mmCIF file of C-alpha atoms and ligand atoms in Angstrom:
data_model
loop_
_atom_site.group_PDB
_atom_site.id
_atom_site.type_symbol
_atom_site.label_atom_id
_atom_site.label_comp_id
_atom_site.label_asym_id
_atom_site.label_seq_id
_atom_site.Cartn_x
_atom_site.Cartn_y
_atom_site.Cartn_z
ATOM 1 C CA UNK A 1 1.253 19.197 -15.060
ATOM 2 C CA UNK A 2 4.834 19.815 -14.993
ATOM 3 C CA UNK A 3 6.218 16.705 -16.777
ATOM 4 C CA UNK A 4 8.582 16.162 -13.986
ATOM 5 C CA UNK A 5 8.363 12.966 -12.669
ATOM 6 C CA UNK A 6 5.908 12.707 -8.983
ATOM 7 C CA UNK A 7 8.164 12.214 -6.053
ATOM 8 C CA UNK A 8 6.511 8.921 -4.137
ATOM 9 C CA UNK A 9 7.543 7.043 -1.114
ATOM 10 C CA UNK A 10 6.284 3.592 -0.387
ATOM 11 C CA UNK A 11 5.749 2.174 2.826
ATOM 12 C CA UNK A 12 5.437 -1.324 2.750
ATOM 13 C CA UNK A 13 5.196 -4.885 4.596
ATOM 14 C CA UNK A 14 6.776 -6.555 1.401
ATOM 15 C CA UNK A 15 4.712 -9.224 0.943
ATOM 16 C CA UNK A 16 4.055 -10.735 -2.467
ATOM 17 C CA UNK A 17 1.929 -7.670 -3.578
ATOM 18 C CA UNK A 18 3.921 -5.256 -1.894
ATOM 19 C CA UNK A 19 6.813 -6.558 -3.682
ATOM 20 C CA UNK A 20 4.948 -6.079 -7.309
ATOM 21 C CA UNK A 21 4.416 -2.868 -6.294
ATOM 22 C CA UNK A 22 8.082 -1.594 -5.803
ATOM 23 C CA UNK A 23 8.551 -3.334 -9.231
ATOM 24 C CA UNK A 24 6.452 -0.764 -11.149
ATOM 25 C CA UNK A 25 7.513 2.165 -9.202
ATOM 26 C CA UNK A 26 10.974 1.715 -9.864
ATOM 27 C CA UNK A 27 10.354 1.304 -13.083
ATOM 28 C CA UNK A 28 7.534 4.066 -14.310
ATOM 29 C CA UNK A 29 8.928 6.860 -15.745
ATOM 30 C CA UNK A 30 6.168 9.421 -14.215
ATOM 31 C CA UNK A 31 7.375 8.524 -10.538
ATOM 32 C CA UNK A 32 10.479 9.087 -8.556
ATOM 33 C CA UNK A 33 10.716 6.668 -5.833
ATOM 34 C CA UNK A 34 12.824 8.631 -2.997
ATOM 35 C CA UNK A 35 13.021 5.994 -0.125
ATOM 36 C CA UNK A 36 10.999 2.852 0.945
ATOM 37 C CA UNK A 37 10.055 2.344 4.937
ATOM 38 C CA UNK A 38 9.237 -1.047 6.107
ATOM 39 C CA UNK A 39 6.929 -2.018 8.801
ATOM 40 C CA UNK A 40 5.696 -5.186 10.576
ATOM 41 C CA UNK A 41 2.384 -6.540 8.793
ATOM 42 C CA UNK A 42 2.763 -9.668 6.251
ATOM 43 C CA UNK A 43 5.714 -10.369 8.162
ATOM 44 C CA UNK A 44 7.831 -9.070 10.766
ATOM 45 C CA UNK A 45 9.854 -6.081 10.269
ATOM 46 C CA UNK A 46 13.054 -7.607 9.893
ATOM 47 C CA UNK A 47 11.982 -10.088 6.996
ATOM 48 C CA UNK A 48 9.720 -7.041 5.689
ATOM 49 C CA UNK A 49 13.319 -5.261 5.296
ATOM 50 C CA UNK A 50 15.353 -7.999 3.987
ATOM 51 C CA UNK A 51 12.344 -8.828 0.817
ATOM 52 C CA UNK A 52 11.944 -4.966 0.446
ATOM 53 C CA UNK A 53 16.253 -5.268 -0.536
ATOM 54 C CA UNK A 54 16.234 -8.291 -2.514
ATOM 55 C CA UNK A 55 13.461 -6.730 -4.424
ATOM 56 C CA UNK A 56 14.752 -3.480 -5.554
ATOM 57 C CA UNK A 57 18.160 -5.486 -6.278
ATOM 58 C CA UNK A 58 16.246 -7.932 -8.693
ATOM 59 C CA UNK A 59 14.142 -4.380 -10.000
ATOM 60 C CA UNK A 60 18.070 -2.959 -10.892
ATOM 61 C CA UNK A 61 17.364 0.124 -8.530
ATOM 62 C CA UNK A 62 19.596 -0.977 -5.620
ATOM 63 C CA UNK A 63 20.603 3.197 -4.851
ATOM 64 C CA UNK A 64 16.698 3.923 -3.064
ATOM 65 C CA UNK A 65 17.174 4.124 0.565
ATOM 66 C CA UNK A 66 15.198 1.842 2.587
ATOM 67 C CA UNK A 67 14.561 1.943 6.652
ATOM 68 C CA UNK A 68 13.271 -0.414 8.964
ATOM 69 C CA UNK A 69 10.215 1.223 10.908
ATOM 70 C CA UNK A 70 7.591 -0.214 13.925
ATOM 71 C CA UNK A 71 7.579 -3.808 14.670
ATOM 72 C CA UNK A 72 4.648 -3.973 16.568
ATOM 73 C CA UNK A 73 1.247 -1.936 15.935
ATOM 74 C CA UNK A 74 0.512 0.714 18.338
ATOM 75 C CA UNK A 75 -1.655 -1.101 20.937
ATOM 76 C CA UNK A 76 -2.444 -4.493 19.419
ATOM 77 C CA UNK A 77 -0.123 -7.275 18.628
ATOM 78 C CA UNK A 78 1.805 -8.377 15.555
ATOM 79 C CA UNK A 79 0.177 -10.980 13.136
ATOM 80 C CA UNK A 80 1.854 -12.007 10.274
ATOM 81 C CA UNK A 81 -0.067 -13.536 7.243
ATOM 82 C CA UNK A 82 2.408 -16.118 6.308
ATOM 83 C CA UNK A 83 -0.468 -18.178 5.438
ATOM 84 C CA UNK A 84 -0.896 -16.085 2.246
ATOM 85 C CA UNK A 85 2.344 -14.506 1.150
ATOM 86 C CA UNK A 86 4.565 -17.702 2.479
ATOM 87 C CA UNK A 87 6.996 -18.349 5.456
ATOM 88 C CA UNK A 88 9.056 -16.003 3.955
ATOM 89 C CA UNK A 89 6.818 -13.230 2.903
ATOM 90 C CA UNK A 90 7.618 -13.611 -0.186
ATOM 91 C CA UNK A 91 5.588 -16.771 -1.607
ATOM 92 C CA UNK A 92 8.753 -18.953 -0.845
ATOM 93 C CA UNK A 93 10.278 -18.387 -4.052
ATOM 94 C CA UNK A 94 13.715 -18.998 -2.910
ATOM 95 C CA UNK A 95 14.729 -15.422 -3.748
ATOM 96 C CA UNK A 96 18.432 -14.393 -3.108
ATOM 97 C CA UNK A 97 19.551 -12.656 0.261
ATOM 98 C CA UNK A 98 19.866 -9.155 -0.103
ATOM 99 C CA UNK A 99 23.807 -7.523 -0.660
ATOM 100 C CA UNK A 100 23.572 -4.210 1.446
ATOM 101 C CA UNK A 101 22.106 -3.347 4.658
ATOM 102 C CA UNK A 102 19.025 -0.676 5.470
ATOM 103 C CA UNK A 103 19.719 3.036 6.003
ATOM 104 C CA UNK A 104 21.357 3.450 9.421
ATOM 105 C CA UNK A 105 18.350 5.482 10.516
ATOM 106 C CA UNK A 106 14.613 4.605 11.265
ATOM 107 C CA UNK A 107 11.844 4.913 9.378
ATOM 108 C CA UNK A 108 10.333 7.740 10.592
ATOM 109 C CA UNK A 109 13.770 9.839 10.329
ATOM 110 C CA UNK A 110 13.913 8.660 6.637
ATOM 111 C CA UNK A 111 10.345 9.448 5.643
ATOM 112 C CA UNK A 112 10.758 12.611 7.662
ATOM 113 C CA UNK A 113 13.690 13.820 5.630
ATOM 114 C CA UNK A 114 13.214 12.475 2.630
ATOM 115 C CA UNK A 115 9.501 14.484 2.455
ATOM 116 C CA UNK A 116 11.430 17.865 3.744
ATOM 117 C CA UNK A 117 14.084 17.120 1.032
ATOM 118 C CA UNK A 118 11.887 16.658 -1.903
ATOM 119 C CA UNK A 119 12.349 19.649 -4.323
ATOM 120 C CA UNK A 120 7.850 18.938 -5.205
ATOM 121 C CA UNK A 121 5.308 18.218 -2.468
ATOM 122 C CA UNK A 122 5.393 14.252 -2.321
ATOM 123 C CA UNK A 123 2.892 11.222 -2.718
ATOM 124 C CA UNK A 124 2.814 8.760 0.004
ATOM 125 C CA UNK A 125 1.954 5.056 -0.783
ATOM 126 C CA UNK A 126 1.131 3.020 2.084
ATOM 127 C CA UNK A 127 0.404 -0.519 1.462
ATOM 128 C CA UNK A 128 0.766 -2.271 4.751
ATOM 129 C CA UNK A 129 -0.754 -1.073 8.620
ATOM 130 C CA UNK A 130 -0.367 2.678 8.637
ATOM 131 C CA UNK A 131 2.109 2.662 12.112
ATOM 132 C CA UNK A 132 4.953 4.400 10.468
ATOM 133 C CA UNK A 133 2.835 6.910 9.256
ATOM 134 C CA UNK A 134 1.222 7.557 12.460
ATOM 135 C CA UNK A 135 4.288 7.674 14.469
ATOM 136 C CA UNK A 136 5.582 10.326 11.704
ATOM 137 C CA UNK A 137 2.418 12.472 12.149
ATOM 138 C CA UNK A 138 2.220 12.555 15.614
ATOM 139 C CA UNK A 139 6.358 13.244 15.733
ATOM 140 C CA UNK A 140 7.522 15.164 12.414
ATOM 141 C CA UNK A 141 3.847 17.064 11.709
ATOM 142 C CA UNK A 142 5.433 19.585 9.623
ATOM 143 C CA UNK A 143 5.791 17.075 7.089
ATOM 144 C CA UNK A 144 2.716 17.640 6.373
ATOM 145 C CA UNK A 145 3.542 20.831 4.444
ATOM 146 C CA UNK A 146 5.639 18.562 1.733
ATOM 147 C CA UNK A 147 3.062 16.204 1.215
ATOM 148 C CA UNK A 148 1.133 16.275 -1.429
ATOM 149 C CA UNK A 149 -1.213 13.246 -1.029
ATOM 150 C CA UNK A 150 -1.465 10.305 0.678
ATOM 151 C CA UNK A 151 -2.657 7.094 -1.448
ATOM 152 C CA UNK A 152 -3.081 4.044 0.699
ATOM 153 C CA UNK A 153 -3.516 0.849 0.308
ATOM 154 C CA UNK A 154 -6.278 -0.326 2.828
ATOM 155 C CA UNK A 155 -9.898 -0.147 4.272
ATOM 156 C CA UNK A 156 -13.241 -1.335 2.794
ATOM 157 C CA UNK A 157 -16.723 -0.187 1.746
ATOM 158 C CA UNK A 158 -17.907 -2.961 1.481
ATOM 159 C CA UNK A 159 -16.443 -6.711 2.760
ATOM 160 C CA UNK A 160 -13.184 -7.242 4.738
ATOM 161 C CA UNK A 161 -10.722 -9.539 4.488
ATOM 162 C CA UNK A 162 -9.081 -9.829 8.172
ATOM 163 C CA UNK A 163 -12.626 -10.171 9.309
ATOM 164 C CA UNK A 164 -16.284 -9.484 7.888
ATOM 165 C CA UNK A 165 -15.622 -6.248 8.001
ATOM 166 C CA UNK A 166 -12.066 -5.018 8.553
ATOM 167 C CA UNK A 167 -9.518 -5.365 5.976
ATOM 168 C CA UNK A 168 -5.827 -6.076 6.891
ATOM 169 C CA UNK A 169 -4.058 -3.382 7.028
ATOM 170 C CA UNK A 170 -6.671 -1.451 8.840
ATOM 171 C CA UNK A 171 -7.212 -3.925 11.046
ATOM 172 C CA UNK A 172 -3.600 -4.712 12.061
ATOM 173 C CA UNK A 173 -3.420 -1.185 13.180
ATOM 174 C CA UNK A 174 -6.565 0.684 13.809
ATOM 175 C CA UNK A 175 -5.538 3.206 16.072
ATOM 176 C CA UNK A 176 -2.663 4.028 13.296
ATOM 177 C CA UNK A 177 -5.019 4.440 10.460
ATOM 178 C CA UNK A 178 -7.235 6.555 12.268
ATOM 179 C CA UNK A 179 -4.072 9.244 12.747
ATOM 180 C CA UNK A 180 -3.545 8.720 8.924
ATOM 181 C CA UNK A 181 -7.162 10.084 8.499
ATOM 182 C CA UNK A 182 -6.919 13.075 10.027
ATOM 183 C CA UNK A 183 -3.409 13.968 8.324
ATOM 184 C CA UNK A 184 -4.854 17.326 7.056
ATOM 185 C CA UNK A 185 -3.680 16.671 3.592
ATOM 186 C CA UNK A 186 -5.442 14.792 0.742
ATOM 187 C CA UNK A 187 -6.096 11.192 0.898
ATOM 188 C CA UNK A 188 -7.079 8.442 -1.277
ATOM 189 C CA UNK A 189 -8.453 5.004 -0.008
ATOM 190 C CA UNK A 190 -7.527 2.332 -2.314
ATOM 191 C CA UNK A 191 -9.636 -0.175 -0.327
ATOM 192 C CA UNK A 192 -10.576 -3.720 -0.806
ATOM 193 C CA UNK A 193 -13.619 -2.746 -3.233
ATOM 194 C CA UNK A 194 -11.126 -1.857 -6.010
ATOM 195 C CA UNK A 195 -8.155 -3.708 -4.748
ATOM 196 C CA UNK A 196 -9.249 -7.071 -5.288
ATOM 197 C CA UNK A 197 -10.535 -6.928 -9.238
ATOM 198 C CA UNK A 198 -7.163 -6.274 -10.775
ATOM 199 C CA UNK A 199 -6.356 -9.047 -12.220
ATOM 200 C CA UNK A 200 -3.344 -9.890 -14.929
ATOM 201 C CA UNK A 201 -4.489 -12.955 -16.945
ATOM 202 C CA UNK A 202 -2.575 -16.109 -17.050
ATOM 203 C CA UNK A 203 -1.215 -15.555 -20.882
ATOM 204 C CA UNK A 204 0.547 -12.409 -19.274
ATOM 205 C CA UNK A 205 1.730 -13.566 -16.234
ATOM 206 C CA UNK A 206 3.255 -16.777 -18.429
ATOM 207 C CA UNK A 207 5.141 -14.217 -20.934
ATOM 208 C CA UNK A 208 6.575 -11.834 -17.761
ATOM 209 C CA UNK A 209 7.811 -15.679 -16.283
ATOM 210 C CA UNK A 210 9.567 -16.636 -19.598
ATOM 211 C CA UNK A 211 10.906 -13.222 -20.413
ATOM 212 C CA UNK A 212 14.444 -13.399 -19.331
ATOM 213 C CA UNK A 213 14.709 -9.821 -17.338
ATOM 214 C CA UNK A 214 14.863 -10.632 -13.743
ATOM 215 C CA UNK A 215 12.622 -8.011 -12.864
ATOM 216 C CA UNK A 216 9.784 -8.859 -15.364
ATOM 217 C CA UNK A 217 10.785 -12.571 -14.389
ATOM 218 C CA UNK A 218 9.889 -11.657 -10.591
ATOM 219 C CA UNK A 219 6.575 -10.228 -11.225
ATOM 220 C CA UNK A 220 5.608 -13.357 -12.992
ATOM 221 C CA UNK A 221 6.456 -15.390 -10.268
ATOM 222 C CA UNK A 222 5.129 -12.944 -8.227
ATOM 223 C CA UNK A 223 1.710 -12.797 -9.805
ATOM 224 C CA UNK A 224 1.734 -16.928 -10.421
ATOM 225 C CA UNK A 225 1.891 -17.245 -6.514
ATOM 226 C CA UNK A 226 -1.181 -18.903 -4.930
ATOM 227 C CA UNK A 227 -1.742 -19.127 -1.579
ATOM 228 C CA UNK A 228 -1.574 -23.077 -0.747
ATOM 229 C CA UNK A 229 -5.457 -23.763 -0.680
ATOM 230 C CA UNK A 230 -6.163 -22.747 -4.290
ATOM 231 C CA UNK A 231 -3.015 -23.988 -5.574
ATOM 232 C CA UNK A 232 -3.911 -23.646 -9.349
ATOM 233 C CA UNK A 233 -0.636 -24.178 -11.891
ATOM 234 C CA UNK A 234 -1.067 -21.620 -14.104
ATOM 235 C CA UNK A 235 -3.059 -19.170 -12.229
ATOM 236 C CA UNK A 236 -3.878 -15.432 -13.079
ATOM 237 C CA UNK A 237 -2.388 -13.123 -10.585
ATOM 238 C CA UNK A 238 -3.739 -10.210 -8.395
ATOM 239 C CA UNK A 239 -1.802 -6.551 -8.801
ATOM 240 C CA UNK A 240 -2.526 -5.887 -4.967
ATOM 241 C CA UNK A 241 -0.843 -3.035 -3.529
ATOM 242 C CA UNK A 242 0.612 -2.518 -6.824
ATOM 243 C CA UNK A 243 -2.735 -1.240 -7.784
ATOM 244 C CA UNK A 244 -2.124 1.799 -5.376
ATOM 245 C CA UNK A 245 0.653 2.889 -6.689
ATOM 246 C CA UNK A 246 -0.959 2.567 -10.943
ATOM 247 C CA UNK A 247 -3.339 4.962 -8.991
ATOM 248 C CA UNK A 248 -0.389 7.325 -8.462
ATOM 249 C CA UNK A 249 0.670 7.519 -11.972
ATOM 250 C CA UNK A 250 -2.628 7.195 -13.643
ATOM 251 C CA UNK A 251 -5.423 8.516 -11.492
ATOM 252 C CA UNK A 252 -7.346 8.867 -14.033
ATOM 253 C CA UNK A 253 -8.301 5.019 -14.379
ATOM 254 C CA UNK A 254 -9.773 5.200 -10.931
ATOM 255 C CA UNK A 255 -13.062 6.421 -9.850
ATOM 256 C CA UNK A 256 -13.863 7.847 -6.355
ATOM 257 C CA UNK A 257 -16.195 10.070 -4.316
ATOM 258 C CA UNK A 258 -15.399 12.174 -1.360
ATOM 259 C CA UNK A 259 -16.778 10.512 1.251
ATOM 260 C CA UNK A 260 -16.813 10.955 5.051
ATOM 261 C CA UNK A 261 -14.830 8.042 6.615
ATOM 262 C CA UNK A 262 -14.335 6.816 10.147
ATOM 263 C CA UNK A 263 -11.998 3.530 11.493
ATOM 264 C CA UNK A 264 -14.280 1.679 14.135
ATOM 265 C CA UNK A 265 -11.597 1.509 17.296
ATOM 266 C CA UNK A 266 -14.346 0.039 19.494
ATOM 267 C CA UNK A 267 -13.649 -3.954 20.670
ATOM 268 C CA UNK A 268 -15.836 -6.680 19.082
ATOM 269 C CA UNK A 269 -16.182 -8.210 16.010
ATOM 270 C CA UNK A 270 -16.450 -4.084 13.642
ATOM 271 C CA UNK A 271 -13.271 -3.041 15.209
ATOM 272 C CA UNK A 272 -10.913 -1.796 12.234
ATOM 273 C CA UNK A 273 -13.726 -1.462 9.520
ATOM 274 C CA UNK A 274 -13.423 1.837 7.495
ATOM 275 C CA UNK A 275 -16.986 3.085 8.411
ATOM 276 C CA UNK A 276 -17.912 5.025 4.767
ATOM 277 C CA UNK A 277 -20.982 7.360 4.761
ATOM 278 C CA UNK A 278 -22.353 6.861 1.485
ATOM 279 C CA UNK A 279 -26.003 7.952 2.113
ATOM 280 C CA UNK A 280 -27.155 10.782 0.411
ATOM 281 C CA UNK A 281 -29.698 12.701 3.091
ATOM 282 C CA UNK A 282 -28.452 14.087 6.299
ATOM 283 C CA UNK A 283 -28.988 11.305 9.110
ATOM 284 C CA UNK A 284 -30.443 11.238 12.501
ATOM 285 C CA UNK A 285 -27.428 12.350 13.966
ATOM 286 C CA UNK A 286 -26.841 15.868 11.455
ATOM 287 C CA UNK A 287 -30.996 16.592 11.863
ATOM 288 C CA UNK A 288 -30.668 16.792 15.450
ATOM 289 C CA UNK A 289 -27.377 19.013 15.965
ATOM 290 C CA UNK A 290 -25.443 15.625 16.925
ATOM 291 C CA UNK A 291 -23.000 15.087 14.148
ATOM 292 C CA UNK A 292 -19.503 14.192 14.715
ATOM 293 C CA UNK A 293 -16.718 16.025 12.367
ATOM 294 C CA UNK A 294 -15.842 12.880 10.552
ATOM 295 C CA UNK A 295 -12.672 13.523 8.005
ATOM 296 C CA UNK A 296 -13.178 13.611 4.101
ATOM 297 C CA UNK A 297 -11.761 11.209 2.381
ATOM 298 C CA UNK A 298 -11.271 10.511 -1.816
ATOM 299 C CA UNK A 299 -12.532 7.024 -1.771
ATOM 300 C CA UNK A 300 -12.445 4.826 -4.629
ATOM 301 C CA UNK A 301 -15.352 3.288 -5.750
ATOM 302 C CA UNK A 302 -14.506 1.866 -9.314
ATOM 303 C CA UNK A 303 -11.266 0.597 -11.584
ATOM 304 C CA UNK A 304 -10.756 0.573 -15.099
ATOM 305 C CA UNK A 305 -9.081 -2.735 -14.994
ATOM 306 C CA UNK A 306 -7.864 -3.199 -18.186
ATOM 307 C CA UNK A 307 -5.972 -0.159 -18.092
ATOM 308 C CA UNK A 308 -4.442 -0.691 -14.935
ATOM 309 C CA UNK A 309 -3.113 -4.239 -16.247
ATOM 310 C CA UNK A 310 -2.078 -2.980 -19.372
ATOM 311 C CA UNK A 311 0.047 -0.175 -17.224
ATOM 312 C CA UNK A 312 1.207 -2.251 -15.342
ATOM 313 C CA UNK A 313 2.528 -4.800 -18.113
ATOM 314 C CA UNK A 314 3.650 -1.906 -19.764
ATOM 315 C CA UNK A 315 5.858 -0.700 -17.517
ATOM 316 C CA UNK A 316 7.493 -3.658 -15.909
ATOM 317 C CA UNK A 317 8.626 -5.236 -19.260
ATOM 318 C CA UNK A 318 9.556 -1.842 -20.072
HETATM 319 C C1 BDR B 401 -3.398 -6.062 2.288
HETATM 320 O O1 BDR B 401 -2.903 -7.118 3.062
HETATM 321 C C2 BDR B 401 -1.690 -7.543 2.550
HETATM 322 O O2 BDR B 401 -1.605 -8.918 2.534
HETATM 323 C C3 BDR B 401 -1.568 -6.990 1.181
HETATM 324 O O3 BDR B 401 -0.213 -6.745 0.886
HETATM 325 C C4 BDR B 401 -2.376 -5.756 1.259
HETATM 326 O O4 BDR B 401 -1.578 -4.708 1.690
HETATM 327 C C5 BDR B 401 -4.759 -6.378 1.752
HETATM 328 O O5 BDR B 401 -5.668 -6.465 2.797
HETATM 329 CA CA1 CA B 402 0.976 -4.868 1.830
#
């Protein structure tokens, strides 16, 4: 532990979650946050980019660079979720239009200097379909020697979202998240299992909505969003993505295992689901010399929620 602060860059699809996850980056004192790349998911690339500015300027850190990346996955076709983060990404909030423009280069350019300028080895956050990252691995591999970890946002053990099985950003982009699995550098899945039971009670999201600080004042609103089939008043709000990045700064409220993991690329009704060996014998497959090299992944298993909603709290009202 060197008491410097971790170098982190966040690729995103900002998104409602994604959006309360640049919040507490910017604003923990344990993380650097070197650049932001933006990539079609929750919305399309271009409205990814414009939410990703406005946010930073409402989180007062309007200096980190931020580059527009794919807008399409590799093979399959874009598809927004404006049915849960609004029609503008952003749960319709009627947030102000960004005042600058992105970075005059693309994402990949970005991420790749911005790793190979980074005076410690840095920690990726994903939150969105992994086709920057792929596109990075397969063009700027030496990155690989700068990174120290990659936490993303994504995958399942257990249910999907997207479908039965397949959770979104996964499933957006298998083919992408596949790459990201074979990086050859640490990785942490910060799937579905742990993602969805962060929750900030109402009380809190009520006092963050009243407190007068723009960026505390966004996360409330943030957090109070609700898709428009539950449509509660005062709801409790989910930390999404922003869970990921708590998982950065305080790994030790998460529990994992390393686990061999594999993204289903086949057609049909499994393709994108994070396959996750969990079983503790050798299988059919190992007992008769048939075993596939699968790649090793830190996958987490349990939260401590309270402690990731009391960081969070913590360091947004800051
Ligand atoms: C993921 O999908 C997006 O809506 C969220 O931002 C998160 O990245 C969860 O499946
Ligand atoms: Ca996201």
């Amino acid at each position: 532990m060197t008491g410097l602060p971790t170098p982190v860059i966040i690729d995103c699809d900002t998104g409602v979650d994604d959006a309360l996850a640049l919040l507490f980056a910017v604003r923990h004192p344990g993380l650097e946050l070197r650049a932001v790349t933006c990539v079609a998911g929750n919305a399309d690339v271009d409205q990814v980019v414009r939410n990703t500015l406005t946010v930073l300027e409402q989180a007062g850190a309007p200096e980190v660079p931020v580059a527009r990346g794919a807008e399409r996955p590799l093979l399959e076709p874009v598809r927004t979720a404006h049915h849960v983060h609004g029609r503008d990404g952003m749960g319709d909030l009627g947030l102000p239009a960004p005042g600058r423009r992105p970075a005059d280069v693309d994402a990949v350019t970005l991420l790749r200097r911005e790793i190979l300028a980074a005076p410690r080895p840095v920690t990726l956050i994903p939150t969105a379909p992994l086709t920057n990252i792929a596109l990075l691995l397969r063009t700027h591999p030496e990155v690989t020697r700068n990174i120290e970890r990659i936490v993303f946002m994504g995958g399942a053990v257990a249910t999907g979202n997207a479908t039965a099985v397949a959770e979104f950003n996964v499933w957006h982009d298998p083919e992408a998240a596949a790459i990201l699995l074979t990086a050859g550098v640490p990785i942490t899945m910060y799937g579905l299992d742990v993602f969805q039971r962060v929750i900030v009670p109402a009380d809190d999201v009520r006092r963050l909505r009243a407190s007068g600080e723009p960026g505390a004042v966004l996360a409330g609103r943030l957090l109070a969003h609700r898709d428009p089939v539950t449509g509660e008043e005062d709801p409790p709000g989910g930390l999404g993505d922003a869970g990921a990045v708590c998982a950065v700064a305080d790994p030790a409220g998460l529990t994992t295992e390393l686990l061999p993991v594999e993204v289903n690329l086949a057609p049909g009704p499994a393709r994108g689901q994070t396959v996750v060996d969990r079983r503790p014998r050798p299988g059919e497959a190992e007992l008769h010399g048939e075993a596939r090299e699968q790649p090793l992944v830190d996958v987490a298993l349990d939260v401590d929620v309270e402690r990731y909603v009391k960081l969070y709290l913590a360091t947004v009202e800051r």
